[in-house]
JSON list of C-alpha atoms in Angstrom, two decimals:
[
{"chain": "A", "resi": 11, "resn": "MET", "atom": "CA", "xyz": [-20.15, 17.75, -18.91]},
{"chain": "A", "resi": 12, "resn": "ILE", "atom": "CA", "xyz": [-20.56, 14.71, -21.16]},
{"chain": "A", "resi": 13, "resn": "ASP", "atom": "CA", "xyz": [-16.80, 14.11, -21.12]},
{"chain": "A", "resi": 14, "resn": "ILE", "atom": "CA", "xyz": [-16.75, 14.24, -17.33]},
{"chain": "A", "resi": 15, "resn": "THR", "atom": "CA", "xyz": [-19.59, 11.72, -17.13]},
{"chain": "A", "resi": 16, "resn": "ILE", "atom": "CA", "xyz": [-17.89, 9.37, -19.58]},
{"chain": "A", "resi": 17, "resn": "ASN", "atom": "CA", "xyz": [-14.60, 9.61, -17.70]},
{"chain": "A", "resi": 18, "resn": "PHE", "atom": "CA", "xyz": [-16.37, 9.02, -14.38]},
{"chain": "A", "resi": 19, "resn": "ILE", "atom": "CA", "xyz": [-18.24, 5.95, -15.62]},
{"chain": "A", "resi": 20, "resn": "GLY", "atom": "CA", "xyz": [-15.20, 4.57, -17.45]},
{"chain": "A", "resi": 21, "resn": "GLY", "atom": "CA", "xyz": [-13.03, 5.02, -14.38]},
{"chain": "A", "resi": 22, "resn": "GLY", "atom": "CA", "xyz": [-15.66, 3.29, -12.26]},
{"chain": "A", "resi": 23, "resn": "ILE", "atom": "CA", "xyz": [-15.74, 0.27, -14.56]},
{"chain": "A", "resi": 24, "resn": "ILE", "atom": "CA", "xyz": [-11.96, 0.02, -14.37]},
{"chain": "A", "resi": 25, "resn": "GLY", "atom": "CA", "xyz": [-12.20, 0.26, -10.58]},
{"chain": "A", "resi": 26, "resn": "VAL", "atom": "CA", "xyz": [-14.63, -2.67, -10.44]},
{"chain": "A", "resi": 27, "resn": "VAL", "atom": "CA", "xyz": [-12.34, -4.78, -12.63]},
{"chain": "A", "resi": 28, "resn": "LEU", "atom": "CA", "xyz": [-9.28, -3.85, -10.56]},
{"chain": "A", "resi": 29, "resn": "ALA", "atom": "CA", "xyz": [-11.11, -4.67, -7.31]},
{"chain": "A", "resi": 30, "resn": "TRP", "atom": "CA", "xyz": [-12.12, -8.06, -8.71]},
{"chain": "A", "resi": 31, "resn": "ILE", "atom": "CA", "xyz": [-8.53, -8.81, -9.73]},
{"chain": "A", "resi": 32, "resn": "LEU", "atom": "CA", "xyz": [-7.20, -7.82, -6.29]},
{"chain": "A", "resi": 33, "resn": "ASN", "atom": "CA", "xyz": [-9.83, -9.90, -4.50]},
{"chain": "A", "resi": 34, "resn": "GLN", "atom": "CA", "xyz": [-9.10, -12.97, -6.63]},
{"chain": "A", "resi": 35, "resn": "TRP", "atom": "CA", "xyz": [-5.33, -12.48, -6.26]},
{"chain": "A", "resi": 36, "resn": "THR", "atom": "CA", "xyz": [-5.67, -12.28, -2.46]},
{"chain": "A", "resi": 37, "resn": "ARG", "atom": "CA", "xyz": [-7.80, -15.42, -2.37]},
{"chain": "A", "resi": 38, "resn": "LEU", "atom": "CA", "xyz": [-5.33, -17.38, -4.50]},
{"chain": "A", "resi": 39, "resn": "PHE", "atom": "CA", "xyz": [-2.39, -16.19, -2.41]},
{"chain": "A", "resi": 40, "resn": "ILE", "atom": "CA", "xyz": [-4.06, -17.34, 0.81]},
{"chain": "A", "resi": 41, "resn": "ASN", "atom": "CA", "xyz": [-5.10, -20.68, -0.67]},
{"chain": "A", "resi": 42, "resn": "ASN", "atom": "CA", "xyz": [-1.53, -21.36, -1.83]},
{"chain": "A", "resi": 43, "resn": "LEU", "atom": "CA", "xyz": [0.08, -20.66, 1.54]},
{"chain": "A", "resi": 44, "resn": "PRO", "atom": "CA", "xyz": [1.52, -23.72, 3.32]},
{"chain": "A", "resi": 45, "resn": "SER", "atom": "CA", "xyz": [-0.71, -24.89, 6.14]},
{"chain": "A", "resi": 46, "resn": "GLU", "atom": "CA", "xyz": [2.10, -24.46, 8.69]},
{"chain": "A", "resi": 47, "resn": "ASP", "atom": "CA", "xyz": [2.48, -20.79, 7.73]},
{"chain": "A", "resi": 48, "resn": "TYR", "atom": "CA", "xyz": [-1.19, -19.86, 7.64]},
{"chain": "A", "resi": 49, "resn": "LYS", "atom": "CA", "xyz": [-3.74, -21.76, 9.67]},
{"chain": "A", "resi": 50, "resn": "VAL", "atom": "CA", "xyz": [-7.33, -21.43, 8.55]},
{"chain": "A", "resi": 51, "resn": "SER", "atom": "CA", "xyz": [-9.71, -21.56, 11.50]},
{"chain": "A", "resi": 52, "resn": "PRO", "atom": "CA", "xyz": [-13.48, -22.00, 11.30]},
{"chain": "A", "resi": 53, "resn": "ILE", "atom": "CA", "xyz": [-15.21, -18.74, 10.38]},
{"chain": "A", "resi": 54, "resn": "SER", "atom": "CA", "xyz": [-18.04, -17.56, 12.59]},
{"chain": "A", "resi": 55, "resn": "THR", "atom": "CA", "xyz": [-21.10, -15.75, 11.29]},
{"chain": "A", "resi": 56, "resn": "SER", "atom": "CA", "xyz": [-19.79, -12.36, 12.47]},
{"chain": "A", "resi": 57, "resn": "GLU", "atom": "CA", "xyz": [-16.38, -12.96, 10.87]},
{"chain": "A", "resi": 58, "resn": "ASN", "atom": "CA", "xyz": [-18.06, -14.00, 7.64]},
{"chain": "A", "resi": 59, "resn": "ASN", "atom": "CA", "xyz": [-20.12, -10.80, 7.69]},
{"chain": "A", "resi": 60, "resn": "LEU", "atom": "CA", "xyz": [-16.98, -8.73, 8.28]},
{"chain": "A", "resi": 61, "resn": "LYS", "atom": "CA", "xyz": [-15.32, -10.50, 5.35]},
{"chain": "A", "resi": 62, "resn": "LYS", "atom": "CA", "xyz": [-18.25, -9.61, 3.09]},
{"chain": "A", "resi": 63, "resn": "ILE", "atom": "CA", "xyz": [-18.14, -6.00, 4.29]},
{"chain": "A", "resi": 64, "resn": "SER", "atom": "CA", "xyz": [-14.40, -5.89, 3.57]},
{"chain": "A", "resi": 65, "resn": "ILE", "atom": "CA", "xyz": [-14.90, -7.15, 0.01]},
{"chain": "A", "resi": 66, "resn": "PHE", "atom": "CA", "xyz": [-17.82, -4.78, -0.53]},
{"chain": "A", "resi": 67, "resn": "GLY", "atom": "CA", "xyz": [-15.70, -1.90, 0.78]},
{"chain": "A", "resi": 68, "resn": "LEU", "atom": "CA", "xyz": [-12.91, -2.84, -1.62]},
{"chain": "A", "resi": 69, "resn": "TYR", "atom": "CA", "xyz": [-15.28, -2.68, -4.60]},
{"chain": "A", "resi": 70, "resn": "ILE", "atom": "CA", "xyz": [-16.92, 0.57, -3.50]},
{"chain": "A", "resi": 71, "resn": "GLY", "atom": "CA", "xyz": [-13.64, 2.24, -2.58]},
{"chain": "A", "resi": 72, "resn": "MET", "atom": "CA", "xyz": [-11.84, 1.28, -5.80]},
{"chain": "A", "resi": 73, "resn": "THR", "atom": "CA", "xyz": [-14.84, 2.25, -7.94]},
{"chain": "A", "resi": 74, "resn": "ILE", "atom": "CA", "xyz": [-15.20, 5.72, -6.43]},
{"chain": "A", "resi": 75, "resn": "PHE", "atom": "CA", "xyz": [-11.47, 6.34, -6.34]},
{"chain": "A", "resi": 76, "resn": "THR", "atom": "CA", "xyz": [-10.77, 5.36, -9.95]},
{"chain": "A", "resi": 77, "resn": "SER", "atom": "CA", "xyz": [-13.83, 7.30, -11.14]},
{"chain": "A", "resi": 78, "resn": "ILE", "atom": "CA", "xyz": [-12.54, 10.50, -9.55]},
{"chain": "A", "resi": 79, "resn": "LEU", "atom": "CA", "xyz": [-9.00, 9.70, -10.65]},
{"chain": "A", "resi": 80, "resn": "ASN", "atom": "CA", "xyz": [-10.04, 9.37, -14.29]},
{"chain": "A", "resi": 81, "resn": "VAL", "atom": "CA", "xyz": [-12.01, 12.61, -14.19]},
{"chain": "A", "resi": 82, "resn": "TRP", "atom": "CA", "xyz": [-8.78, 14.27, -13.07]},
{"chain": "A", "resi": 83, "resn": "ARG", "atom": "CA", "xyz": [-6.38, 12.39, -15.37]},
{"chain": "A", "resi": 84, "resn": "GLN", "atom": "CA", "xyz": [-8.76, 12.12, -18.38]},
{"chain": "A", "resi": 85, "resn": "TRP", "atom": "CA", "xyz": [-7.41, 8.86, -19.82]},
{"chain": "A", "resi": 86, "resn": "SER", "atom": "CA", "xyz": [-3.87, 10.24, -19.89]},
{"chain": "A", "resi": 87, "resn": "PRO", "atom": "CA", "xyz": [-0.77, 8.02, -19.50]},
{"chain": "A", "resi": 88, "resn": "GLU", "atom": "CA", "xyz": [-0.56, 9.24, -15.90]},
{"chain": "A", "resi": 89, "resn": "PHE", "atom": "CA", "xyz": [-3.89, 7.52, -15.22]},
{"chain": "A", "resi": 90, "resn": "LEU", "atom": "CA", "xyz": [-2.33, 4.17, -16.13]},
{"chain": "A", "resi": 91, "resn": "ASN", "atom": "CA", "xyz": [0.71, 4.98, -13.99]},
{"chain": "A", "resi": 92, "resn": "ASP", "atom": "CA", "xyz": [-1.56, 5.78, -11.03]},
{"chain": "A", "resi": 93, "resn": "LEU", "atom": "CA", "xyz": [-3.51, 2.54, -11.49]},
{"chain": "A", "resi": 94, "resn": "ILE", "atom": "CA", "xyz": [-0.32, 0.48, -11.32]},
{"chain": "A", "resi": 95, "resn": "LEU", "atom": "CA", "xyz": [0.72, 2.10, -8.04]},
{"chain": "A", "resi": 96, "resn": "VAL", "atom": "CA", "xyz": [-2.72, 2.03, -6.43]},
{"chain": "A", "resi": 97, "resn": "GLY", "atom": "CA", "xyz": [-3.41, -1.56, -7.47]},
{"chain": "A", "resi": 98, "resn": "ALA", "atom": "CA", "xyz": [-0.02, -2.75, -6.20]},
{"chain": "A", "resi": 99, "resn": "LEU", "atom": "CA", "xyz": [-0.18, -0.97, -2.85]},
{"chain": "A", "resi": 100, "resn": "VAL", "atom": "CA", "xyz": [-3.79, -1.89, -2.12]},
{"chain": "A", "resi": 101, "resn": "GLY", "atom": "CA", "xyz": [-3.05, -5.52, -3.01]},
{"chain": "A", "resi": 102, "resn": "LEU", "atom": "CA", "xyz": [0.08, -5.63, -0.85]},
{"chain": "A", "resi": 103, "resn": "ALA", "atom": "CA", "xyz": [-1.65, -4.02, 2.12]},
{"chain": "A", "resi": 104, "resn": "ARG", "atom": "CA", "xyz": [-4.69, -6.30, 1.84]},
{"chain": "A", "resi": 105, "resn": "ILE", "atom": "CA", "xyz": [-2.60, -9.47, 1.75]},
{"chain": "A", "resi": 106, "resn": "ASP", "atom": "CA", "xyz": [-0.30, -8.35, 4.56]},
{"chain": "A", "resi": 107, "resn": "ILE", "atom": "CA", "xyz": [-3.25, -7.51, 6.83]},
{"chain": "A", "resi": 108, "resn": "LYS", "atom": "CA", "xyz": [-4.80, -10.92, 6.25]},
{"chain": "A", "resi": 109, "resn": "THR", "atom": "CA", "xyz": [-1.68, -13.10, 6.34]},
{"chain": "A", "resi": 110, "resn": "MET", "atom": "CA", "xyz": [1.32, -11.09, 7.68]},
{"chain": "A", "resi": 111, "resn": "PHE", "atom": "CA", "xyz": [3.10, -11.93, 4.41]},
{"chain": "A", "resi": 112, "resn": "ILE", "atom": "CA", "xyz": [4.31, -9.75, 1.52]},
{"chain": "A", "resi": 113, "resn": "ASP", "atom": "CA", "xyz": [3.53, -11.04, -1.97]},
{"chain": "A", "resi": 114, "resn": "GLY", "atom": "CA", "xyz": [6.75, -10.44, -3.89]},
{"chain": "A", "resi": 115, "resn": "ARG", "atom": "CA", "xyz": [5.03, -11.19, -7.19]},
{"chain": "A", "resi": 116, "resn": "ILE", "atom": "CA", "xyz": [2.98, -7.99, -6.88]},
{"chain": "A", "resi": 117, "resn": "ILE", "atom": "CA", "xyz": [6.15, -5.98, -6.27]},
{"chain": "A", "resi": 118, "resn": "ALA", "atom": "CA", "xyz": [7.97, -7.60, -9.20]},
{"chain": "A", "resi": 119, "resn": "LEU", "atom": "CA", "xyz": [5.02, -7.05, -11.55]},
{"chain": "A", "resi": 120, "resn": "ALA", "atom": "CA", "xyz": [4.61, -3.43, -10.47]},
{"chain": "A", "resi": 121, "resn": "VAL", "atom": "CA", "xyz": [8.34, -2.75, -10.96]},
{"chain": "A", "resi": 122, "resn": "ILE", "atom": "CA", "xyz": [8.22, -4.21, -14.48]},
{"chain": "A", "resi": 123, "resn": "LEU", "atom": "CA", "xyz": [5.08, -2.25, -15.41]},
{"chain": "A", "resi": 124, "resn": "ARG", "atom": "CA", "xyz": [6.57, 0.94, -13.99]},
{"chain": "A", "resi": 125, "resn": "LEU", "atom": "CA", "xyz": [9.74, 0.48, -16.07]},
{"chain": "A", "resi": 126, "resn": "ILE", "atom": "CA", "xyz": [7.72, -0.17, -19.22]},
{"chain": "A", "resi": 127, "resn": "TRP", "atom": "CA", "xyz": [5.65, 2.95, -18.55]},
{"chain": "A", "resi": 128, "resn": "LEU", "atom": "CA", "xyz": [8.80, 5.02, -18.02]},
{"chain": "A", "resi": 129, "resn": "LEU", "atom": "CA", "xyz": [10.37, 3.75, -21.25]},
{"chain": "A", "resi": 130, "resn": "PHE", "atom": "CA", "xyz": [7.31, 4.84, -23.24]},
{"chain": "A", "resi": 131, "resn": "PHE", "atom": "CA", "xyz": [6.25, 8.06, -21.50]},
{"chain": "A", "resi": 132, "resn": "ALA", "atom": "CA", "xyz": [9.06, 9.40, -19.27]},
{"chain": "A", "resi": 133, "resn": "PRO", "atom": "CA", "xyz": [12.48, 7.90, -20.05]},
{"chain": "A", "resi": 134, "resn": "GLN", "atom": "CA", "xyz": [14.16, 10.89, -18.41]},
{"chain": "A", "resi": 135, "resn": "GLU", "atom": "CA", "xyz": [12.80, 9.74, -15.04]},
{"chain": "A", "resi": 136, "resn": "ILE", "atom": "CA", "xyz": [14.26, 6.22, -15.15]},
{"chain": "A", "resi": 137, "resn": "ILE", "atom": "CA", "xyz": [17.41, 7.06, -13.17]},
{"chain": "A", "resi": 138, "resn": "ASN", "atom": "CA", "xyz": [15.44, 8.94, -10.50]},
{"chain": "A", "resi": 139, "resn": "SER", "atom": "CA", "xyz": [12.97, 6.06, -10.28]},
{"chain": "A", "resi": 140, "resn": "PHE", "atom": "CA", "xyz": [15.72, 3.47, -9.89]},
{"chain": "A", "resi": 141, "resn": "THR", "atom": "CA", "xyz": [17.39, 5.63, -7.24]},
{"chain": "A", "resi": 142, "resn": "GLY", "atom": "CA", "xyz": [14.15, 5.72, -5.29]},
{"chain": "A", "resi": 143, "resn": "LEU", "atom": "CA", "xyz": [13.83, 1.94, -5.57]},
{"chain": "A", "resi": 144, "resn": "LEU", "atom": "CA", "xyz": [17.35, 1.22, -4.31]},
{"chain": "A", "resi": 145, "resn": "PHE", "atom": "CA", "xyz": [17.38, 3.95, -1.66]},
{"chain": "A", "resi": 146, "resn": "GLY", "atom": "CA", "xyz": [13.98, 2.99, -0.25]},
{"chain": "A", "resi": 147, "resn": "ALA", "atom": "CA", "xyz": [14.70, -0.73, -0.07]},
{"chain": "A", "resi": 148, "resn": "GLY", "atom": "CA", "xyz": [18.22, -0.19, 1.27]},
{"chain": "A", "resi": 149, "resn": "MET", "atom": "CA", "xyz": [17.23, 2.34, 3.92]},
{"chain": "A", "resi": 150, "resn": "LEU", "atom": "CA", "xyz": [14.49, 0.22, 5.48]},
{"chain": "A", "resi": 151, "resn": "TYR", "atom": "CA", "xyz": [16.56, -2.97, 5.20]},
{"chain": "A", "resi": 152, "resn": "LEU", "atom": "CA", "xyz": [19.42, -1.27, 7.08]},
{"chain": "A", "resi": 153, "resn": "THR", "atom": "CA", "xyz": [17.01, -0.03, 9.75]},
{"chain": "A", "resi": 154, "resn": "GLY", "atom": "CA", "xyz": [15.62, -3.52, 10.25]},
{"chain": "A", "resi": 155, "resn": "PHE", "atom": "CA", "xyz": [19.11, -5.04, 10.29]},
{"chain": "A", "resi": 156, "resn": "LEU", "atom": "CA", "xyz": [20.35, -2.64, 12.97]},
{"chain": "A", "resi": 157, "resn": "TYR", "atom": "CA", "xyz": [17.22, -3.19, 15.07]},
{"chain": "A", "resi": 158, "resn": "GLN", "atom": "CA", "xyz": [17.66, -6.95, 14.91]},
{"chain": "A", "resi": 159, "resn": "THR", "atom": "CA", "xyz": [21.37, -6.60, 15.74]},
{"chain": "A", "resi": 160, "resn": "PHE", "atom": "CA", "xyz": [20.86, -4.58, 18.92]},
{"chain": "A", "resi": 161, "resn": "ARG", "atom": "CA", "xyz": [17.46, -5.91, 20.08]},
{"chain": "A", "resi": 162, "resn": "HIS", "atom": "CA", "xyz": [18.08, -9.53, 19.03]},
{"chain": "A", "resi": 163, "resn": "ARG", "atom": "CA", "xyz": [14.67, -9.87, 17.42]},
{"chain": "A", "resi": 164, "resn": "GLN", "atom": "CA", "xyz": [13.22, -9.00, 14.07]},
{"chain": "A", "resi": 165, "resn": "GLY", "atom": "CA", "xyz": [11.56, -5.59, 13.89]},
{"chain": "A", "resi": 166, "resn": "LEU", "atom": "CA", "xyz": [11.00, -5.14, 10.16]},
{"chain": "A", "resi": 167, "resn": "GLY", "atom": "CA", "xyz": [10.70, -7.81, 7.52]},
{"chain": "A", "resi": 168, "resn": "ASP", "atom": "CA", "xyz": [12.58, -7.77, 4.24]},
{"chain": "A", "resi": 169, "resn": "GLY", "atom": "CA", "xyz": [9.21, -7.44, 2.54]},
{"chain": "A", "resi": 170, "resn": "ASP", "atom": "CA", "xyz": [8.66, -4.04, 4.16]},
{"chain": "A", "resi": 171, "resn": "ALA", "atom": "CA", "xyz": [11.92, -2.82, 2.62]},
{"chain": "A", "resi": 172, "resn": "ALA", "atom": "CA", "xyz": [10.79, -4.03, -0.80]},
{"chain": "A", "resi": 173, "resn": "VAL", "atom": "CA", "xyz": [7.47, -2.20, -0.39]},
{"chain": "A", "resi": 174, "resn": "LEU", "atom": "CA", "xyz": [9.25, 1.06, 0.45]},
{"chain": "A", "resi": 175, "resn": "GLY", "atom": "CA", "xyz": [11.55, 0.55, -2.53]},
{"chain": "A", "resi": 176, "resn": "LEU", "atom": "CA", "xyz": [8.50, 0.13, -4.77]},
{"chain": "A", "resi": 177, "resn": "ILE", "atom": "CA", "xyz": [7.02, 3.35, -3.42]},
{"chain": "A", "resi": 178, "resn": "GLY", "atom": "CA", "xyz": [10.35, 5.07, -4.06]},
{"chain": "A", "resi": 179, "resn": "MET", "atom": "CA", "xyz": [9.98, 4.31, -7.78]},
{"chain": "A", "resi": 180, "resn": "TRP", "atom": "CA", "xyz": [7.00, 6.67, -7.84]},
{"chain": "A", "resi": 181, "resn": "VAL", "atom": "CA", "xyz": [7.81, 9.35, -5.27]},
{"chain": "A", "resi": 182, "resn": "GLY", "atom": "CA", "xyz": [11.60, 9.48, -5.63]},
{"chain": "A", "resi": 183, "resn": "TRP", "atom": "CA", "xyz": [14.22, 9.01, -2.93]},
{"chain": "A", "resi": 184, "resn": "HIS", "atom": "CA", "xyz": [13.83, 12.57, -1.62]},
{"chain": "A", "resi": 185, "resn": "GLU", "atom": "CA", "xyz": [10.19, 11.96, -0.57]},
{"chain": "A", "resi": 186, "resn": "LEU", "atom": "CA", "xyz": [10.71, 8.68, 1.25]},
{"chain": "A", "resi": 187, "resn": "LEU", "atom": "CA", "xyz": [11.20, 10.27, 4.67]},
{"chain": "A", "resi": 188, "resn": "LYS", "atom": "CA", "xyz": [7.70, 11.75, 4.38]},
{"chain": "A", "resi": 189, "resn": "VAL", "atom": "CA", "xyz": [6.36, 8.29, 3.58]},
{"chain": "A", "resi": 190, "resn": "ILE", "atom": "CA", "xyz": [8.06, 6.77, 6.63]},
{"chain": "A", "resi": 191, "resn": "LEU", "atom": "CA", "xyz": [6.89, 9.63, 8.87]},
{"chain": "A", "resi": 192, "resn": "ILE", "atom": "CA", "xyz": [3.25, 9.22, 7.81]},
{"chain": "A", "resi": 193, "resn": "ALA", "atom": "CA", "xyz": [3.53, 5.43, 8.14]},
{"chain": "A", "resi": 194, "resn": "ALA", "atom": "CA", "xyz": [5.02, 5.70, 11.63]},
{"chain": "A", "resi": 195, "resn": "LEU", "atom": "CA", "xyz": [2.48, 8.25, 12.86]},
{"chain": "A", "resi": 196, "resn": "SER", "atom": "CA", "xyz": [-0.48, 6.30, 11.50]},
{"chain": "A", "resi": 197, "resn": "GLY", "atom": "CA", "xyz": [0.93, 3.11, 13.04]},
{"chain": "A", "resi": 198, "resn": "ILE", "atom": "CA", "xyz": [1.31, 4.81, 16.42]},
{"chain": "A", "resi": 199, "resn": "LEU", "atom": "CA", "xyz": [-2.26, 6.13, 16.14]},
{"chain": "A", "resi": 200, "resn": "ILE", "atom": "CA", "xyz": [-3.65, 2.67, 15.42]},
{"chain": "A", "resi": 201, "resn": "GLY", "atom": "CA", "xyz": [-1.53, 1.25, 18.24]},
{"chain": "A", "resi": 202, "resn": "GLY", "atom": "CA", "xyz": [-2.83, 3.92, 20.62]},
{"chain": "A", "resi": 203, "resn": "ILE", "atom": "CA", "xyz": [-6.41, 3.06, 19.73]},
{"chain": "A", "resi": 204, "resn": "ALA", "atom": "CA", "xyz": [-5.63, -0.60, 20.39]},
{"chain": "A", "resi": 205, "resn": "ILE", "atom": "CA", "xyz": [-4.23, 0.31, 23.82]},
{"chain": "A", "resi": 206, "resn": "LEU", "atom": "CA", "xyz": [-7.34, 2.28, 24.76]},
{"chain": "A", "resi": 207, "resn": "LYS", "atom": "CA", "xyz": [-9.56, -0.50, 23.46]},
{"chain": "A", "resi": 208, "resn": "ASN", "atom": "CA", "xyz": [-7.78, -3.23, 25.42]},
{"chain": "A", "resi": 209, "resn": "LYS", "atom": "CA", "xyz": [-7.30, -1.35, 28.69]},
{"chain": "A", "resi": 210, "resn": "GLN", "atom": "CA", "xyz": [-10.65, -2.62, 29.83]},
{"chain": "A", "resi": 211, "resn": "ASN", "atom": "CA", "xyz": [-9.73, -6.28, 29.24]},
{"chain": "A", "resi": 212, "resn": "ASN", "atom": "CA", "xyz": [-6.69, -7.04, 31.47]},
{"chain": "A", "resi": 213, "resn": "PHE", "atom": "CA", "xyz": [-4.36, -5.23, 29.09]},
{"chain": "A", "resi": 214, "resn": "ASN", "atom": "CA", "xyz": [-0.75, -6.46, 29.21]},
{"chain": "A", "resi": 215, "resn": "ILE", "atom": "CA", "xyz": [1.68, -3.78, 27.97]},
{"chain": "A", "resi": 216, "resn": "LYS", "atom": "CA", "xyz": [4.51, -6.31, 27.53]},
{"chain": "A", "resi": 217, "resn": "HIS", "atom": "CA", "xyz": [2.29, -8.53, 25.40]},
{"chain": "A", "resi": 218, "resn": "PHE", "atom": "CA", "xyz": [1.23, -5.52, 23.32]},
{"chain": "A", "resi": 219, "resn": "LEU", "atom": "CA", "xyz": [4.80, -4.36, 22.70]},
{"chain": "A", "resi": 220, "resn": "THR", "atom": "CA", "xyz": [5.88, -7.81, 21.54]},
{"chain": "A", "resi": 221, "resn": "THR", "atom": "CA", "xyz": [2.83, -8.39, 19.33]},
{"chain": "A", "resi": 222, "resn": "LYS", "atom": "CA", "xyz": [3.66, -8.38, 15.63]},
{"chain": "A", "resi": 223, "resn": "ILE", "atom": "CA", "xyz": [1.63, -6.06, 13.45]},
{"chain": "A", "resi": 224, "resn": "PRO", "atom": "CA", "xyz": [1.92, -5.61, 9.68]},
{"chain": "A", "resi": 225, "resn": "PHE", "atom": "CA", "xyz": [3.80, -2.41, 8.86]},
{"chain": "A", "resi": 226, "resn": "SER", "atom": "CA", "xyz": [3.51, -2.45, 5.08]},
{"chain": "A", "resi": 227, "resn": "PRO", "atom": "CA", "xyz": [-0.16, -1.28, 5.09]},
{"chain": "A", "resi": 228, "resn": "PHE", "atom": "CA", "xyz": [1.00, 1.91, 6.83]},
{"chain": "A", "resi": 229, "resn": "LEU", "atom": "CA", "xyz": [3.81, 2.27, 4.30]},
{"chain": "A", "resi": 230, "resn": "CYS", "atom": "CA", "xyz": [1.29, 1.83, 1.48]},
{"chain": "A", "resi": 231, "resn": "PHE", "atom": "CA", "xyz": [-0.95, 4.46, 3.05]},
{"chain": "A", "resi": 232, "resn": "GLY", "atom": "CA", "xyz": [1.95, 6.88, 3.43]},
{"chain": "A", "resi": 233, "resn": "GLY", "atom": "CA", "xyz": [3.11, 6.20, -0.13]},
{"chain": "A", "resi": 234, "resn": "LEU", "atom": "CA", "xyz": [-0.30, 6.98, -1.62]},
{"chain": "A", "resi": 235, "resn": "ILE", "atom": "CA", "xyz": [-0.67, 10.14, 0.47]},
{"chain": "A", "resi": 236, "resn": "VAL", "atom": "CA", "xyz": [2.77, 11.48, -0.49]},
{"chain": "A", "resi": 237, "resn": "TYR", "atom": "CA", "xyz": [2.42, 10.54, -4.17]},
{"chain": "A", "resi": 238, "resn": "PHE", "atom": "CA", "xyz": [-0.96, 12.14, -4.73]},
{"chain": "A", "resi": 239, "resn": "PHE", "atom": "CA", "xyz": [-0.16, 15.16, -2.58]},
{"chain": "A", "resi": 240, "resn": "GLU", "atom": "CA", "xyz": [2.91, 15.73, -4.75]},
{"chain": "A", "resi": 241, "resn": "GLU", "atom": "CA", "xyz": [0.96, 15.18, -7.97]},
{"chain": "A", "resi": 242, "resn": "THR", "atom": "CA", "xyz": [-1.74, 17.65, -6.97]},
{"chain": "A", "resi": 243, "resn": "GLY", "atom": "CA", "xyz": [0.74, 20.20, -5.61]},
{"chain": "A", "resi": 244, "resn": "PHE", "atom": "CA", "xyz": [-0.71, 20.00, -2.10]},
{"chain": "A", "resi": 245, "resn": "PHE", "atom": "CA", "xyz": [2.68, 20.14, -0.40]},
{"chain": "A", "resi": 246, "resn": "GLU", "atom": "CA", "xyz": [3.62, 23.29, -2.30]},
{"chain": "A", "resi": 247, "resn": "LEU", "atom": "CA", "xyz": [0.31, 24.83, -1.23]},
{"chain": "A", "resi": 248, "resn": "LEU", "atom": "CA", "xyz": [1.11, 24.07, 2.41]},
{"chain": "A", "resi": 249, "resn": "LEU", "atom": "CA", "xyz": [4.47, 25.81, 2.04]},
{"chain": "A", "resi": 250, "resn": "VAL", "atom": "CA", "xyz": [2.72, 28.95, 0.79]},
{"chain": "A", "resi": 251, "resn": "PHE", "atom": "CA", "xyz": [0.69, 29.14, 3.98]}
]
């Protein structure tokens, strides 16, 4: 019981630190964006309150998640590996939601840290990890390229392909279709909610279909779901039933 308490508290402290790093990183990224790419408009009182709630939610969510994660992992090397993935995906999703941009520095840093971790703790997985990286990035890049070729407008950004490649380093190439499926379904669900919400306010279906929305947050969500479901054996349990 004492060990569980120590792991829970220790994981929570790490979660607070990680949330602070992600919040500061996001702020610096936004501040360094060119004014022509990201226009800062005056913030109303309600928007400021929502911003505070978002930051508070980040701290609470990361604290609870890393506490539970450390109770499960118990300071093992896998705990560090999980923190790299979670920190990278949460950071990428947060920045993309706020700015519609992908921060390539997060992806590069996560790739380097993942490779270092593999060299120390699982060198036999390096080839599989690299395959997931290349297959994930290549598959989504090809999809976006074909869409742009036939529809004559950009559907997916190159950053989305890099995010899927990063996820592939953890889940492997064979699990990437699950990630895309979850991302697509969750995106459709959010889009459906937006349709229902805007039907009352002179909703224009053409405007909705041409509105750009960030896709990488859904990829990050799908990547975390698939990774932790695989790690906990949840998918195998579903196959039994």
